[in-house]
Amino acid sequence: MNDVVNNSRGGTATIHAAGVEIKDLRKSYGANEVLKGISLDVAPGEVVCLIGPSGSGKSTLLRCVNLLEQPNQGSIHVGGFEATDPDVDIDKMRRKVGMVFQQFNLFPHLDAKRNCSIAQTKVLKRSQAEADKVSMHNLERVGLGHLADRFPDQLSGGQQQRVAIARALSMDPELMLFDEPTSALDPETVGDVLSVMRNLAKEGMTMLVVTHEMGFAREVADRVVFMDGGVVVEEGVAEHVISAPTQPRTKEFLRRVLDPTHIGLEE
């Protein structure tokens, strides 16, 4: 059951039911331990941004939440499911979770509307007419209803990513995972994708976002989590972490990100 509340991002929102609880999560690839005991909660309706250098474990953490990677230790709860339970119904759990990747992963032989409808008919068993209606609603939602009959190679990178978001939304998720959704885009198309994500946040969508867009994180996230070396170094209210970090490693990272001309020399 979803609740309608007033949120801090611009008015009334429908809060989706699925939250995330991660306890002592560990993931290794051979001798390389990528996640070293991560514990993190995301409340229903909350937007949490994961930031940190490449190789810090952010994307691996996100992929573990959706069981695209199998953790070695720890527990993950998504909504009413314990994702790490060996007997969990993975397909049923994944219906609660939408995921958007760095690459768009659209079917090249299907137009935008069909890209959004195919999983609905196969997984949710919706009729084609119902799936098309839902697809058009979500393509309109991301500003692409007028391009529903275009194929991926007829769309810009930013448009393809917005189709990917519409496709995920068409499965009626309660949680959205974004893995650096703007990193493969031209700078001039990044804003369109971030605008869609801002609107989702205003609507109360629960979101866990790996991003390097600090302006977006500061504006939209309820909390920011800084990861490095497979651990959570610092977390807190977005404005506080980005504008006034307390940990030396967070300060160093943000100084380099916010001022790319900094070359690390002591003054």
PDB file of C-alpha atoms in Angstrom:
ATOM      1  CA  MET A   1       0.000   0.000   0.000  1.00  0.00           C
ATOM      2  CA  ASN A   2       1.383   3.406  -0.942  1.00  0.00           C
ATOM      3  CA  ASP A   3       0.946   6.488   1.236  1.00  0.00           C
ATOM      4  CA  VAL A   4       0.380  10.044   0.016  1.00  0.00           C
ATOM      5  CA  VAL A   5       2.439  12.576   1.961  1.00  0.00           C
ATOM      6  CA  ASN A   6       4.023  16.004   1.634  1.00  0.00           C
ATOM      7  CA  ASN A   7       7.703  15.692   0.853  1.00  0.00           C
ATOM      8  CA  SER A   8      10.587  18.152   0.935  1.00  0.00           C
ATOM      9  CA  ARG A   9      11.098  18.194  -2.834  1.00  0.00           C
ATOM     10  CA  GLY A  10       8.108  20.128  -4.048  1.00  0.00           C
ATOM     11  CA  GLY A  11       4.763  19.018  -2.702  1.00  0.00           C
ATOM     12  CA  THR A  12       2.577  15.953  -2.471  1.00  0.00           C
ATOM     13  CA  ALA A  13       4.116  12.606  -3.330  1.00  0.00           C
ATOM     14  CA  THR A  14       3.103   8.978  -3.342  1.00  0.00           C
ATOM     15  CA  ILE A  15       5.590   7.114  -1.166  1.00  0.00           C
ATOM     16  CA  HIS A  16       6.352   3.677  -2.556  1.00  0.00           C
ATOM     17  CA  ALA A  17       6.481   0.774  -0.146  1.00  0.00           C
ATOM     18  CA  ALA A  18       9.893  -0.747  -0.827  1.00  0.00           C
ATOM     19  CA  GLY A  19      12.817   0.257   1.338  1.00  0.00           C
ATOM     20  CA  VAL A  20      16.260  -1.347   1.489  1.00  0.00           C
ATOM     21  CA  GLU A  21      18.117  -2.764   4.507  1.00  0.00           C
ATOM     22  CA  ILE A  22      21.698  -3.883   3.990  1.00  0.00           C
ATOM     23  CA  LYS A  23      23.621  -5.470   6.861  1.00  0.00           C
ATOM     24  CA  ASP A  24      27.343  -6.397   6.882  1.00  0.00           C
ATOM     25  CA  LEU A  25      27.445  -6.989   3.127  1.00  0.00           C
ATOM     26  CA  ARG A  26      30.625  -8.518   1.763  1.00  0.00           C
ATOM     27  CA  LYS A  27      31.533  -9.366  -1.810  1.00  0.00           C
ATOM     28  CA  SER A  28      34.790 -10.787  -3.110  1.00  0.00           C
ATOM     29  CA  TYR A  29      36.118 -11.746  -6.506  1.00  0.00           C
ATOM     30  CA  GLY A  30      38.741 -14.316  -5.654  1.00  0.00           C
ATOM     31  CA  ALA A  31      41.165 -12.665  -3.251  1.00  0.00           C
ATOM     32  CA  ASN A  32      39.862  -9.184  -4.070  1.00  0.00           C
ATOM     33  CA  GLU A  33      37.342  -8.103  -1.418  1.00  0.00           C
ATOM     34  CA  VAL A  34      35.278  -5.369  -3.082  1.00  0.00           C
ATOM     35  CA  LEU A  35      32.685  -4.825  -0.339  1.00  0.00           C
ATOM     36  CA  LYS A  36      33.987  -5.039   3.225  1.00  0.00           C
ATOM     37  CA  GLY A  37      30.999  -5.168   5.535  1.00  0.00           C
ATOM     38  CA  ILE A  38      28.610  -2.523   4.170  1.00  0.00           C
ATOM     39  CA  SER A  39      25.555  -1.629   6.261  1.00  0.00           C
ATOM     40  CA  LEU A  40      23.081   0.833   4.771  1.00  0.00           C
ATOM     41  CA  ASP A  41      19.346   1.538   4.955  1.00  0.00           C
ATOM     42  CA  VAL A  42      17.147   3.372   2.460  1.00  0.00           C
ATOM     43  CA  ALA A  43      13.728   4.300   3.815  1.00  0.00           C
ATOM     44  CA  PRO A  44      10.622   4.162   1.618  1.00  0.00           C
ATOM     45  CA  GLY A  45      10.437   7.396  -0.383  1.00  0.00           C
ATOM     46  CA  GLU A  46      14.060   8.296   0.328  1.00  0.00           C
ATOM     47  CA  VAL A  47      16.697   9.215  -2.265  1.00  0.00           C
ATOM     48  CA  VAL A  48      20.221   8.113  -1.368  1.00  0.00           C
ATOM     49  CA  CYS A  49      23.201   8.918  -3.595  1.00  0.00           C
ATOM     50  CA  LEU A  50      26.372   6.834  -3.496  1.00  0.00           C
ATOM     51  CA  ILE A  51      29.507   8.778  -4.383  1.00  0.00           C
ATOM     52  CA  GLY A  52      33.173   7.881  -4.382  1.00  0.00           C
ATOM     53  CA  PRO A  53      36.141   7.098  -6.632  1.00  0.00           C
ATOM     54  CA  SER A  54      36.140   4.391  -9.287  1.00  0.00           C
ATOM     55  CA  GLY A  55      36.674   0.969  -7.766  1.00  0.00           C
ATOM     56  CA  SER A  56      35.173   1.911  -4.400  1.00  0.00           C
ATOM     57  CA  GLY A  57      32.427  -0.720  -4.659  1.00  0.00           C
ATOM     58  CA  LYS A  58      29.444   1.523  -5.440  1.00  0.00           C
ATOM     59  CA  SER A  59      28.233  -0.310  -8.543  1.00  0.00           C
ATOM     60  CA  THR A  60      28.890  -3.703  -6.992  1.00  0.00           C
ATOM     61  CA  LEU A  61      26.740  -2.717  -4.024  1.00  0.00           C
ATOM     62  CA  LEU A  62      23.933  -1.662  -6.341  1.00  0.00           C
ATOM     63  CA  ARG A  63      24.149  -4.892  -8.326  1.00  0.00           C
ATOM     64  CA  CYS A  64      24.018  -6.933  -5.137  1.00  0.00           C
ATOM     65  CA  VAL A  65      20.727  -5.279  -4.155  1.00  0.00           C
ATOM     66  CA  ASN A  66      19.155  -6.637  -7.354  1.00  0.00           C
ATOM     67  CA  LEU A  67      21.092  -9.931  -7.088  1.00  0.00           C
ATOM     68  CA  LEU A  68      22.917  -9.333 -10.335  1.00  0.00           C
ATOM     69  CA  GLU A  69      25.878 -10.137  -8.101  1.00  0.00           C
ATOM     70  CA  GLN A  70      25.670 -12.713  -5.329  1.00  0.00           C
ATOM     71  CA  PRO A  71      27.055 -11.453  -1.997  1.00  0.00           C
ATOM     72  CA  ASN A  72      29.452 -13.676  -0.069  1.00  0.00           C
ATOM     73  CA  GLN A  73      28.123 -12.589   3.323  1.00  0.00           C
ATOM     74  CA  GLY A  74      25.519 -10.351   4.912  1.00  0.00           C
ATOM     75  CA  SER A  75      21.833  -9.716   4.319  1.00  0.00           C
ATOM     76  CA  ILE A  76      19.741  -7.550   2.020  1.00  0.00           C
ATOM     77  CA  HIS A  77      16.033  -6.858   2.535  1.00  0.00           C
ATOM     78  CA  VAL A  78      14.047  -5.206  -0.263  1.00  0.00           C
ATOM     79  CA  GLY A  79      10.446  -4.497   0.604  1.00  0.00           C
ATOM     80  CA  GLY A  80       9.076  -7.672   2.095  1.00  0.00           C
ATOM     81  CA  PHE A  81      11.793  -9.887   0.632  1.00  0.00           C
ATOM     82  CA  GLU A  82      15.075 -11.087   2.071  1.00  0.00           C
ATOM     83  CA  ALA A  83      17.064 -10.997  -1.140  1.00  0.00           C
ATOM     84  CA  THR A  84      19.909 -13.008   0.365  1.00  0.00           C
ATOM     85  CA  ASP A  85      17.649 -15.872   1.478  1.00  0.00           C
ATOM     86  CA  PRO A  86      18.651 -18.910  -0.649  1.00  0.00           C
ATOM     87  CA  ASP A  87      14.952 -19.680  -1.114  1.00  0.00           C
ATOM     88  CA  VAL A  88      13.902 -16.182  -2.202  1.00  0.00           C
ATOM     89  CA  ASP A  89      11.792 -15.925  -5.361  1.00  0.00           C
ATOM     90  CA  ILE A  90      14.237 -13.739  -7.288  1.00  0.00           C
ATOM     91  CA  ASP A  91      11.845 -13.007 -10.143  1.00  0.00           C
ATOM     92  CA  LYS A  92       9.103 -11.860  -7.783  1.00  0.00           C
ATOM     93  CA  MET A  93      11.544  -9.705  -5.803  1.00  0.00           C
ATOM     94  CA  ARG A  94      12.940  -8.106  -8.963  1.00  0.00           C
ATOM     95  CA  ARG A  95       9.452  -6.981  -9.975  1.00  0.00           C
ATOM     96  CA  LYS A  96       9.690  -4.471  -7.131  1.00  0.00           C
ATOM     97  CA  VAL A  97      13.009  -3.128  -8.415  1.00  0.00           C
ATOM     98  CA  GLY A  98      13.776  -1.116 -11.551  1.00  0.00           C
ATOM     99  CA  MET A  99      17.385  -0.687 -12.617  1.00  0.00           C
ATOM    100  CA  VAL A 100      18.968   1.771 -15.036  1.00  0.00           C
ATOM    101  CA  PHE A 101      22.548   1.139 -16.140  1.00  0.00           C
ATOM    102  CA  GLN A 102      25.361   3.268 -17.552  1.00  0.00           C
ATOM    103  CA  GLN A 103      24.686   1.736 -20.965  1.00  0.00           C
ATOM    104  CA  PHE A 104      21.094   1.796 -22.119  1.00  0.00           C
ATOM    105  CA  ASN A 105      20.708  -1.909 -22.977  1.00  0.00           C
ATOM    106  CA  LEU A 106      17.747  -1.305 -25.282  1.00  0.00           C
ATOM    107  CA  PHE A 107      16.689  -3.918 -27.820  1.00  0.00           C
ATOM    108  CA  PRO A 108      17.982  -2.440 -31.102  1.00  0.00           C
ATOM    109  CA  HIS A 109      15.306  -4.161 -33.235  1.00  0.00           C
ATOM    110  CA  LEU A 110      12.377  -2.774 -31.191  1.00  0.00           C
ATOM    111  CA  ASP A 111      10.989   0.757 -31.182  1.00  0.00           C
ATOM    112  CA  ALA A 112      10.777   2.745 -27.942  1.00  0.00           C
ATOM    113  CA  LYS A 113       7.217   1.682 -27.139  1.00  0.00           C
ATOM    114  CA  ARG A 114       7.935  -1.993 -27.719  1.00  0.00           C
ATOM    115  CA  ASN A 115      11.119  -1.749 -25.644  1.00  0.00           C
ATOM    116  CA  CYS A 116       8.874  -0.603 -22.800  1.00  0.00           C
ATOM    117  CA  SER A 117       6.126  -3.152 -23.343  1.00  0.00           C
ATOM    118  CA  ILE A 118       7.904  -6.437 -23.983  1.00  0.00           C
ATOM    119  CA  ALA A 119       8.708  -7.254 -20.356  1.00  0.00           C
ATOM    120  CA  GLN A 120       5.203  -6.257 -19.300  1.00  0.00           C
ATOM    121  CA  THR A 121       3.637  -8.857 -21.607  1.00  0.00           C
ATOM    122  CA  LYS A 122       6.161 -11.588 -20.824  1.00  0.00           C
ATOM    123  CA  VAL A 123       6.688 -11.071 -17.084  1.00  0.00           C
ATOM    124  CA  LEU A 124       3.578  -9.280 -15.831  1.00  0.00           C
ATOM    125  CA  LYS A 125       1.333 -11.062 -18.367  1.00  0.00           C
ATOM    126  CA  ARG A 126      -0.368  -7.842 -19.410  1.00  0.00           C
ATOM    127  CA  SER A 127      -2.260  -7.742 -22.688  1.00  0.00           C
ATOM    128  CA  GLN A 128      -0.477  -5.959 -25.505  1.00  0.00           C
ATOM    129  CA  ALA A 129      -3.075  -3.178 -25.419  1.00  0.00           C
ATOM    130  CA  GLU A 130      -2.600  -2.619 -21.686  1.00  0.00           C
ATOM    131  CA  ALA A 131       1.188  -2.798 -21.992  1.00  0.00           C
ATOM    132  CA  ASP A 132       1.135  -0.255 -24.829  1.00  0.00           C
ATOM    133  CA  LYS A 133      -1.004   2.093 -22.726  1.00  0.00           C
ATOM    134  CA  VAL A 134       1.394   1.848 -19.785  1.00  0.00           C
ATOM    135  CA  SER A 135       4.387   2.273 -22.112  1.00  0.00           C
ATOM    136  CA  MET A 136       2.967   5.426 -23.656  1.00  0.00           C
ATOM    137  CA  HIS A 137       2.171   6.841 -20.221  1.00  0.00           C
ATOM    138  CA  ASN A 138       5.777   6.373 -19.104  1.00  0.00           C
ATOM    139  CA  LEU A 139       7.277   7.610 -22.370  1.00  0.00           C
ATOM    140  CA  GLU A 140       5.179  10.752 -21.934  1.00  0.00           C
ATOM    141  CA  ARG A 141       6.401  10.903 -18.360  1.00  0.00           C
ATOM    142  CA  VAL A 142      10.014  11.140 -19.544  1.00  0.00           C
ATOM    143  CA  GLY A 143       9.133  13.544 -22.374  1.00  0.00           C
ATOM    144  CA  LEU A 144       9.384  11.076 -25.257  1.00  0.00           C
ATOM    145  CA  GLY A 145       5.801  10.177 -26.142  1.00  0.00           C
ATOM    146  CA  HIS A 146       6.271  11.783 -29.554  1.00  0.00           C
ATOM    147  CA  LEU A 147       9.188   9.431 -30.309  1.00  0.00           C
ATOM    148  CA  ALA A 148       7.481   6.167 -29.320  1.00  0.00           C
ATOM    149  CA  ASP A 149       7.912   4.696 -32.808  1.00  0.00           C
ATOM    150  CA  ARG A 150      11.631   5.505 -33.052  1.00  0.00           C
ATOM    151  CA  PHE A 151      14.250   2.779 -32.852  1.00  0.00           C
ATOM    152  CA  PRO A 152      17.277   3.147 -30.557  1.00  0.00           C
ATOM    153  CA  ASP A 153      19.639   4.070 -33.400  1.00  0.00           C
ATOM    154  CA  GLN A 154      17.308   6.946 -34.263  1.00  0.00           C
ATOM    155  CA  LEU A 155      17.591   8.405 -30.756  1.00  0.00           C
ATOM    156  CA  SER A 156      20.326  10.368 -29.014  1.00  0.00           C
ATOM    157  CA  GLY A 157      22.115   8.876 -26.034  1.00  0.00           C
ATOM    158  CA  GLY A 158      20.073  10.981 -23.632  1.00  0.00           C
ATOM    159  CA  GLN A 159      16.836   9.930 -25.322  1.00  0.00           C
ATOM    160  CA  GLN A 160      17.858   6.272 -25.167  1.00  0.00           C
ATOM    161  CA  GLN A 161      18.547   6.596 -21.450  1.00  0.00           C
ATOM    162  CA  ARG A 162      15.140   8.175 -20.908  1.00  0.00           C
ATOM    163  CA  VAL A 163      13.549   5.259 -22.782  1.00  0.00           C
ATOM    164  CA  ALA A 164      15.462   2.931 -20.450  1.00  0.00           C
ATOM    165  CA  ILE A 165      13.984   4.787 -17.464  1.00  0.00           C
ATOM    166  CA  ALA A 166      10.493   4.589 -18.994  1.00  0.00           C
ATOM    167  CA  ARG A 167      11.006   0.867 -19.549  1.00  0.00           C
ATOM    168  CA  ALA A 168      11.917   0.358 -15.893  1.00  0.00           C
ATOM    169  CA  LEU A 169       8.948   2.456 -14.728  1.00  0.00           C
ATOM    170  CA  SER A 170       6.591   0.434 -16.912  1.00  0.00           C
ATOM    171  CA  MET A 171       7.115  -2.540 -14.598  1.00  0.00           C
ATOM    172  CA  ASP A 172       5.646  -0.527 -11.682  1.00  0.00           C
ATOM    173  CA  PRO A 173       8.733  -0.723  -9.432  1.00  0.00           C
ATOM    174  CA  GLU A 174       8.719   0.379  -5.813  1.00  0.00           C
ATOM    175  CA  LEU A 175      12.492   0.972  -5.839  1.00  0.00           C
ATOM    176  CA  MET A 176      14.684   2.423  -8.588  1.00  0.00           C
ATOM    177  CA  LEU A 177      18.418   1.723  -8.816  1.00  0.00           C
ATOM    178  CA  PHE A 178      20.523   4.020 -11.011  1.00  0.00           C
ATOM    179  CA  ASP A 179      24.119   3.039 -11.820  1.00  0.00           C
ATOM    180  CA  GLU A 180      25.804   6.237 -13.078  1.00  0.00           C
ATOM    181  CA  PRO A 181      22.984   6.838 -15.572  1.00  0.00           C
ATOM    182  CA  THR A 182      24.611   9.934 -17.094  1.00  0.00           C
ATOM    183  CA  SER A 183      28.230   8.766 -17.378  1.00  0.00           C
ATOM    184  CA  ALA A 184      27.903   7.650 -21.023  1.00  0.00           C
ATOM    185  CA  LEU A 185      26.072  10.776 -22.180  1.00  0.00           C
ATOM    186  CA  ASP A 186      27.171  13.927 -23.957  1.00  0.00           C
ATOM    187  CA  PRO A 187      27.211  16.869 -21.531  1.00  0.00           C
ATOM    188  CA  GLU A 188      24.320  18.606 -23.289  1.00  0.00           C
ATOM    189  CA  THR A 189      21.991  15.610 -22.792  1.00  0.00           C
ATOM    190  CA  VAL A 190      22.814  14.958 -19.135  1.00  0.00           C
ATOM    191  CA  GLY A 191      20.344  17.592 -17.931  1.00  0.00           C
ATOM    192  CA  ASP A 192      17.364  15.902 -19.584  1.00  0.00           C
ATOM    193  CA  VAL A 193      18.028  12.624 -17.764  1.00  0.00           C
ATOM    194  CA  LEU A 194      18.662  14.342 -14.424  1.00  0.00           C
ATOM    195  CA  SER A 195      15.403  16.275 -14.860  1.00  0.00           C
ATOM    196  CA  VAL A 196      13.490  13.005 -15.186  1.00  0.00           C
ATOM    197  CA  MET A 197      15.177  11.711 -12.030  1.00  0.00           C
ATOM    198  CA  ARG A 198      14.328  14.923 -10.168  1.00  0.00           C
ATOM    199  CA  ASN A 199      10.677  14.430 -11.075  1.00  0.00           C
ATOM    200  CA  LEU A 200      10.753  10.846  -9.831  1.00  0.00           C
ATOM    201  CA  ALA A 201      12.178  12.072  -6.536  1.00  0.00           C
ATOM    202  CA  LYS A 202       9.377  14.641  -6.234  1.00  0.00           C
ATOM    203  CA  GLU A 203       6.860  11.863  -6.854  1.00  0.00           C
ATOM    204  CA  GLY A 204       8.252   9.953  -3.891  1.00  0.00           C
ATOM    205  CA  MET A 205      10.066   7.161  -5.703  1.00  0.00           C
ATOM    206  CA  THR A 206      12.538   5.316  -3.478  1.00  0.00           C
ATOM    207  CA  MET A 207      15.897   5.669  -5.220  1.00  0.00           C
ATOM    208  CA  LEU A 208      19.452   4.441  -4.711  1.00  0.00           C
ATOM    209  CA  VAL A 209      21.719   6.295  -7.133  1.00  0.00           C
ATOM    210  CA  VAL A 210      25.390   5.856  -7.981  1.00  0.00           C
ATOM    211  CA  THR A 211      26.434   9.204  -9.433  1.00  0.00           C
ATOM    212  CA  HIS A 212      29.302  11.587 -10.024  1.00  0.00           C
ATOM    213  CA  GLU A 213      26.884  14.515 -10.504  1.00  0.00           C
ATOM    214  CA  MET A 214      27.481  16.414  -7.257  1.00  0.00           C
ATOM    215  CA  GLY A 215      24.996  19.172  -8.069  1.00  0.00           C
ATOM    216  CA  PHE A 216      22.247  16.595  -8.537  1.00  0.00           C
ATOM    217  CA  ALA A 217      23.201  14.786  -5.328  1.00  0.00           C
ATOM    218  CA  ARG A 218      23.207  18.027  -3.335  1.00  0.00           C
ATOM    219  CA  GLU A 219      19.832  19.113  -4.720  1.00  0.00           C
ATOM    220  CA  VAL A 220      17.863  15.856  -4.837  1.00  0.00           C
ATOM    221  CA  ALA A 221      19.322  13.350  -2.375  1.00  0.00           C
ATOM    222  CA  ASP A 222      18.066  13.069   1.177  1.00  0.00           C
ATOM    223  CA  ARG A 223      21.380  11.473   2.111  1.00  0.00           C
ATOM    224  CA  VAL A 224      24.763  11.053   0.489  1.00  0.00           C
ATOM    225  CA  VAL A 225      27.004   8.070   1.202  1.00  0.00           C
ATOM    226  CA  PHE A 226      30.707   8.364   0.388  1.00  0.00           C
ATOM    227  CA  MET A 227      32.402   5.018  -0.261  1.00  0.00           C
ATOM    228  CA  ASP A 228      36.072   4.246  -0.705  1.00  0.00           C
ATOM    229  CA  GLY A 229      37.933   0.953  -0.667  1.00  0.00           C
ATOM    230  CA  GLY A 230      34.788  -1.099  -0.169  1.00  0.00           C
ATOM    231  CA  VAL A 231      33.620   0.648   3.004  1.00  0.00           C
ATOM    232  CA  VAL A 232      31.338   3.534   3.917  1.00  0.00           C
ATOM    233  CA  VAL A 233      33.656   6.375   4.926  1.00  0.00           C
ATOM    234  CA  GLU A 234      31.010   9.031   5.583  1.00  0.00           C
ATOM    235  CA  GLU A 235      27.272   9.479   5.229  1.00  0.00           C
ATOM    236  CA  GLY A 236      24.756  12.103   6.142  1.00  0.00           C
ATOM    237  CA  VAL A 237      22.471  14.857   4.887  1.00  0.00           C
ATOM    238  CA  ALA A 238      23.462  15.627   1.307  1.00  0.00           C
ATOM    239  CA  GLU A 239      24.248  19.302   1.846  1.00  0.00           C
ATOM    240  CA  HIS A 240      26.393  18.557   4.895  1.00  0.00           C
ATOM    241  CA  VAL A 241      28.446  15.780   3.299  1.00  0.00           C
ATOM    242  CA  ILE A 242      29.093  17.680   0.067  1.00  0.00           C
ATOM    243  CA  SER A 243      29.591  21.170   1.509  1.00  0.00           C
ATOM    244  CA  ALA A 244      31.169  20.324   4.867  1.00  0.00           C
ATOM    245  CA  PRO A 245      32.552  16.771   4.943  1.00  0.00           C
ATOM    246  CA  THR A 246      34.185  15.682   8.175  1.00  0.00           C
ATOM    247  CA  GLN A 247      36.431  12.838   6.992  1.00  0.00           C
ATOM    248  CA  PRO A 248      39.791  13.665   5.362  1.00  0.00           C
ATOM    249  CA  ARG A 249      39.248  11.147   2.547  1.00  0.00           C
ATOM    250  CA  THR A 250      35.830  12.649   1.734  1.00  0.00           C
ATOM    251  CA  LYS A 251      37.323  16.137   1.732  1.00  0.00           C
ATOM    252  CA  GLU A 252      40.097  15.057  -0.639  1.00  0.00           C
ATOM    253  CA  PHE A 253      37.689  13.337  -3.032  1.00  0.00           C
ATOM    254  CA  LEU A 254      35.244  16.252  -3.174  1.00  0.00           C
ATOM    255  CA  ARG A 255      38.033  18.783  -3.586  1.00  0.00           C
ATOM    256  CA  ARG A 256      39.249  16.870  -6.648  1.00  0.00           C
ATOM    257  CA  VAL A 257      35.736  16.411  -8.068  1.00  0.00           C
ATOM    258  CA  LEU A 258      34.527  19.948  -7.458  1.00  0.00           C
ATOM    259  CA  ASP A 259      37.820  21.519  -8.571  1.00  0.00           C
ATOM    260  CA  PRO A 260      39.266  19.340 -11.361  1.00  0.00           C
ATOM    261  CA  THR A 261      42.246  21.701 -11.733  1.00  0.00           C
ATOM    262  CA  HIS A 262      43.465  20.692  -8.266  1.00  0.00           C
ATOM    263  CA  ILE A 263      46.513  18.451  -8.672  1.00  0.00           C
ATOM    264  CA  GLY A 264      46.949  17.364  -5.061  1.00  0.00           C
ATOM    265  CA  LEU A 265      49.946  19.535  -4.166  1.00  0.00           C
ATOM    266  CA  GLU A 266      50.182  20.753  -0.606  1.00  0.00           C
ATOM    267  CA  GLU A 267      49.859  24.485  -0.316  1.00  0.00           C
TER     268      GLU A 267
END
